[in-house]
Coordinates of C-alpha atoms in Angstrom, one line a residue:
M260 CA 101.8 81.1 186.4
A261 CA 105.0 79.6 185.3
P262 CA 105.7 80.5 181.4
Q263 CA 105.3 77.6 179.3
L264 CA 108.8 77.0 177.5
T265 CA 107.2 75.4 174.4
K266 CA 105.7 78.9 173.7
W267 CA 108.8 80.9 174.0
H268 CA 109.8 82.6 170.7
F269 CA 112.9 85.0 169.9
N270 CA 112.8 87.3 167.0
I271 CA 115.9 89.0 166.5
D272 CA 114.3 91.4 163.9
S273 CA 112.2 93.0 166.5
Y274 CA 115.4 94.2 168.0
L275 CA 117.5 95.0 165.0
N276 CA 114.9 96.2 162.4
P277 CA 114.6 99.7 164.0
W278 CA 118.2 100.3 163.8
I279 CA 118.6 99.0 160.1
P280 CA 118.6 101.9 157.8
R281 CA 115.8 101.7 155.2
N282 CA 116.7 100.5 151.6
P283 CA 117.6 103.7 149.7
S284 CA 117.4 101.9 146.1
H285 CA 114.2 104.1 145.3
R286 CA 116.2 107.2 145.5
L287 CA 118.9 106.1 143.1
P288 CA 118.8 106.6 139.4
Y289 CA 116.4 104.3 137.8
L290 CA 118.8 101.9 136.0
L291 CA 121.1 101.6 139.0
G292 CA 118.0 101.0 141.5
R293 CA 116.7 98.4 139.1
F294 CA 119.9 96.2 139.5
L295 CA 119.5 96.5 143.3
G296 CA 116.0 95.2 143.1
H297 CA 113.9 98.4 143.0
R298 CA 110.9 98.4 140.6
H299 CA 108.7 101.4 140.1
P300 CA 105.0 100.9 140.3
D301 CA 104.6 102.5 136.7
R302 CA 106.6 100.0 135.3
P303 CA 105.3 96.7 136.5
Q304 CA 107.3 93.4 136.4
H305 CA 105.9 91.1 133.8
A306 CA 105.3 87.5 134.5
V307 CA 107.7 85.0 132.6
G308 CA 107.6 81.4 132.0
N309 CA 109.9 78.8 133.7
L310 CA 112.0 78.8 130.4
V311 CA 113.2 82.0 130.9
Y312 CA 114.0 81.2 134.8
I313 CA 115.8 78.2 133.6
F314 CA 117.9 80.1 131.0
W315 CA 119.0 83.0 133.4
A316 CA 119.6 80.4 136.0
F317 CA 122.2 78.4 133.8
L318 CA 123.8 81.6 132.8
G319 CA 123.9 83.0 136.3
V320 CA 125.2 79.5 138.0
F321 CA 127.8 79.2 135.2
T322 CA 129.2 82.8 135.4
S323 CA 129.2 83.1 139.1
I324 CA 131.0 79.5 139.5
L325 CA 133.6 80.4 136.8
L326 CA 134.1 83.8 138.5
I327 CA 134.9 82.4 141.7
L328 CA 137.2 79.9 140.6
A329 CA 139.0 82.5 138.4
V330 CA 139.3 84.9 141.2
N331 CA 140.4 82.2 143.9
H332 CA 143.1 81.0 141.5
H333 CA 144.7 84.6 141.2
V334 CA 144.6 85.5 144.8
G335 CA 148.1 84.7 146.0
E336 CA 147.3 84.3 149.7
F337 CA 144.9 81.7 148.9
R338 CA 147.2 79.6 146.9
A339 CA 149.9 80.1 149.6
H340 CA 147.4 78.3 152.0
N341 CA 146.7 75.5 149.7
A342 CA 143.0 76.6 149.4
P343 CA 140.6 74.4 147.4
M344 CA 139.6 75.6 143.9
I345 CA 136.0 76.5 145.4
V346 CA 134.1 75.4 148.4
A347 CA 131.6 73.0 147.3
S348 CA 128.7 74.6 149.2
F349 CA 128.8 77.3 146.6
G350 CA 127.3 74.8 144.2
A351 CA 124.2 74.6 146.2
A352 CA 124.1 78.3 147.0
A353 CA 124.3 79.0 143.3
V354 CA 120.9 77.2 142.7
L355 CA 119.2 79.0 145.2
E356 CA 120.4 82.5 144.1
F357 CA 119.9 82.1 140.5
Y358 CA 116.6 79.8 140.4
S359 CA 114.7 80.2 143.6
I360 CA 115.3 84.0 143.7
E361 CA 112.1 85.0 145.4
A362 CA 112.8 82.5 148.5
P363 CA 113.7 84.2 151.7
L364 CA 116.6 81.7 151.9
A365 CA 118.1 83.2 148.9
Q366 CA 118.0 86.9 149.9
P367 CA 121.3 88.8 150.5
R368 CA 121.1 88.8 154.2
N369 CA 121.0 84.9 154.4
A370 CA 123.0 84.3 151.3
I371 CA 125.9 86.2 152.7
L372 CA 125.7 86.3 156.6
G373 CA 124.4 82.5 156.7
Q374 CA 127.5 81.4 154.8
V375 CA 129.8 83.8 156.8
I376 CA 128.5 82.6 160.2
S377 CA 128.8 78.9 159.3
A378 CA 132.2 79.4 158.3
L379 CA 133.0 81.1 161.6
V380 CA 131.1 78.3 163.8
G381 CA 132.8 75.6 161.9
T382 CA 136.3 77.1 162.2
I383 CA 135.8 77.7 165.9
V384 CA 134.8 74.1 166.3
A385 CA 137.8 72.7 164.5
T386 CA 139.9 75.0 166.7
I387 CA 138.1 73.7 170.0
F388 CA 138.9 70.2 168.7
G389 CA 142.5 70.7 168.2
G390 CA 142.8 72.1 164.7
P391 CA 144.9 70.8 161.9
E392 CA 147.4 69.0 164.2
R393 CA 144.8 66.7 166.1
L394 CA 142.0 66.5 163.4
L395 CA 144.4 65.4 160.5
Q396 CA 146.4 62.6 162.4
S397 CA 146.7 59.6 160.3
T398 CA 146.0 55.9 161.4
S399 CA 149.1 54.9 159.6
D400 CA 151.5 56.9 162.0
D401 CA 149.8 55.8 165.1
P402 CA 146.5 53.8 165.0
T403 CA 145.4 54.9 168.4
L404 CA 145.9 58.7 167.5
G405 CA 144.5 58.1 164.2
F406 CA 141.2 56.5 165.7
R407 CA 140.6 59.3 168.1
S408 CA 141.3 61.8 165.4
L409 CA 138.5 60.3 163.3
V410 CA 136.1 60.4 166.3
Y411 CA 137.0 64.1 166.7
R412 CA 136.3 64.8 163.3
W413 CA 132.9 62.7 163.4
A414 CA 131.8 64.8 166.8
G415 CA 133.2 68.0 165.4
G416 CA 131.8 67.7 162.1
A417 CA 128.2 67.1 163.7
L418 CA 128.5 69.6 166.1
A419 CA 129.7 72.4 163.7
C420 CA 126.6 71.6 161.5
A421 CA 124.2 71.8 164.4
A422 CA 125.6 74.8 165.9
A423 CA 125.7 76.8 162.5
T424 CA 122.1 75.9 162.1
A425 CA 121.2 77.3 165.6
C426 CA 123.1 80.2 165.1
M427 CA 121.3 81.0 161.6
A428 CA 118.2 80.3 163.0
L429 CA 118.6 82.8 165.8
T430 CA 120.2 85.5 163.7
G431 CA 117.4 84.9 160.9
T432 CA 120.0 84.1 158.2
V433 CA 119.0 80.4 157.6
H434 CA 120.9 79.5 154.4
P435 CA 120.7 75.7 153.7
P436 CA 124.0 75.6 151.8
A437 CA 125.8 77.0 154.7
G438 CA 125.2 73.7 156.7
A439 CA 127.6 72.1 154.4
T440 CA 130.0 75.4 155.0
A441 CA 130.2 74.5 158.7
L442 CA 130.5 70.7 158.1
M443 CA 133.5 70.9 155.7
A444 CA 135.4 73.2 158.0
V445 CA 135.9 69.9 160.4
V446 CA 135.8 67.2 157.9
D447 CA 137.5 68.3 154.8
D448 CA 141.3 67.9 155.0
R449 CA 142.2 71.0 152.9
I450 CA 139.8 73.5 154.7
V451 CA 140.6 72.4 158.0
E452 CA 144.4 73.3 157.1
L453 CA 143.1 76.9 156.0
G454 CA 142.1 77.6 159.7
W455 CA 140.6 81.2 159.9
W456 CA 141.6 81.8 156.2
Y457 CA 138.4 79.7 155.5
I458 CA 136.2 83.1 156.6
P459 CA 137.7 85.6 153.9
I460 CA 137.6 82.8 151.3
M461 CA 133.6 82.3 152.0
L462 CA 133.1 86.1 152.0
L463 CA 134.8 86.9 149.0
G464 CA 132.9 84.0 147.1
C465 CA 129.4 85.3 148.6
A466 CA 130.4 88.8 147.3
L467 CA 131.1 87.8 143.9
M468 CA 128.1 85.7 143.5
L469 CA 126.0 88.3 144.9
G470 CA 127.3 90.8 142.3
V471 CA 126.7 88.2 139.4
A472 CA 123.0 87.5 140.8
L473 CA 122.2 91.3 140.9
L474 CA 123.2 91.7 137.3
V475 CA 121.8 88.4 135.6
N476 CA 118.4 88.3 138.1
N477 CA 117.3 91.8 137.3
V478 CA 117.3 91.4 133.5
Q479 CA 113.8 89.9 133.1
R480 CA 113.2 89.2 136.8
R481 CA 113.7 91.0 140.2
F482 CA 116.4 90.2 142.8
P483 CA 116.7 90.7 145.6
V484 CA 113.0 91.0 147.1
Y485 CA 114.4 92.6 150.0
W486 CA 118.0 93.2 151.4
W487 CA 117.3 92.8 155.0
S488 CA 114.0 92.0 156.2
P489 CA 110.4 91.8 154.6
E490 CA 109.3 93.8 157.7
E491 CA 109.6 97.6 158.2
T492 CA 113.1 98.8 158.9
G493 CA 114.7 102.1 160.2
S494 CA 111.7 103.2 162.4
A495 CA 114.2 104.2 165.3
W496 CA 116.2 106.8 162.9
R497 CA 112.8 108.3 161.7
K498 CA 111.7 109.2 165.4
D499 CA 114.8 111.3 165.7
V500 CA 114.3 113.1 162.5
K501 CA 112.9 116.8 162.7
E502 CA 110.9 117.8 159.6
P503 CA 111.1 121.1 158.4
E504 CA 108.3 123.7 159.2
G505 CA 105.4 123.9 156.7
E506 CA 105.8 120.0 155.9
S507 CA 103.2 117.7 157.1
H508 CA 104.2 114.7 159.0
V509 CA 103.5 111.5 157.2
E510 CA 105.8 108.9 158.7
M511 CA 104.9 107.6 162.0
D512 CA 105.7 104.7 164.5
S513 CA 103.8 101.4 163.8
A514 CA 102.4 101.7 167.4
K515 CA 101.9 105.4 168.0
I516 CA 100.0 108.3 166.1
E517 CA 100.5 112.0 166.3
I518 CA 97.3 113.3 168.1
D519 CA 96.2 117.1 168.3
P520 CA 96.6 117.7 172.3
T521 CA 93.3 119.5 171.9
Q522 CA 91.5 116.1 171.5
D523 CA 90.0 114.6 174.4
V524 CA 91.4 111.3 173.8
E525 CA 93.3 109.0 176.3
S526 CA 97.0 107.9 174.9
S527 CA 96.7 104.5 175.8
S528 CA 93.5 103.8 173.9
T529 CA 94.9 105.4 170.9
D530 CA 97.9 103.1 171.0
A531 CA 95.7 100.3 171.2
E532 CA 93.4 101.3 168.4
C533 CA 96.6 101.8 166.2
E534 CA 97.5 98.2 166.7
Q535 CA 94.4 97.5 164.7
F536 CA 95.3 99.5 161.5
I537 CA 97.8 99.2 158.7
L538 CA 98.9 102.8 157.7
I539 CA 99.6 103.5 154.0
A540 CA 100.7 106.8 152.7
R541 CA 102.5 107.9 149.8
G542 CA 105.9 106.1 149.8
L543 CA 105.3 104.9 153.5
V544 CA 103.7 101.4 154.8
E545 CA 103.4 101.1 158.5
V546 CA 102.4 97.7 159.9
P547 CA 101.8 97.0 163.7
N548 CA 104.5 95.1 165.4
H549 CA 102.4 92.0 165.8
V550 CA 101.7 91.6 162.1
H551 CA 104.2 89.8 159.9
L552 CA 103.9 90.1 156.0
L553 CA 105.0 88.0 153.5
P554 CA 107.5 89.7 150.9
E555 CA 104.7 89.7 148.3
E556 CA 102.1 91.3 150.7
R557 CA 104.6 94.0 151.6
N558 CA 105.5 94.5 147.8
L559 CA 102.0 94.9 147.0
L560 CA 101.3 97.5 149.9
E561 CA 104.4 99.4 148.9
A562 CA 103.2 99.6 145.2
I563 CA 99.8 100.7 146.3
S564 CA 101.6 103.4 148.6
L565 CA 103.4 104.9 145.8
R566 CA 100.3 105.4 143.7
I567 CA 98.7 107.6 146.2

């Protein structure tokens, strides 16, 4: 039977997560780990009201935008290329990163890679459509060329935003403000003139905003919920680690389990049975590949694992 195209599904995390190292923040000193989003189960996070969220969001948005403006002003290369004071999409990004801090779209992977991917896609589209030489032609110089330039910008802007959305979806880095980042790479005069300089400008701004978010959002709240994915990472590295003699093996692959060779059990049936269980050991949560947990569900299981 031919495969049904409507049922095709691509999840890049199933290929990348085994090779992404596990978050080491739980091994760091408590204060440093706290500002990287780690919380010890013996020190539970207390619930706060929305006024606390509003206060810290106000402070975080104000501080991060002010910092990006100041740093951009003092970078000589940015001024030499007539860069704007700030890319407008950072305004929308700030709302996500300082108010909706538990949202998957606001986590570091999305907030940084989504913006950088969109800036790259937008710059590529602008280059394909001729760059500043073709996109910035004025109707006053030549009405025909000016109208053609306008059509290029319409088509290029729409293509950049659509292509950036597709790339973010495929890479698991969807970040709504980044749609504007890609669009402005084609339709905004000053950003079109930047060319490839647009990418380091976005990368620097994202890094500055994330730095402020780690400080402000971890005073009475928690950020990030995760750095890369709410699912398990680093399983490929743990397979190759040989444990010292005398220590019991605790960590195992989500689809396999260590079996005593003297047991009369078929390995295939054992693997199938393991797909029906979630393993919780001290400091370890192993979930079958077909089970996808929400961030709050994984946080609960991890908190339980640290109490064992």
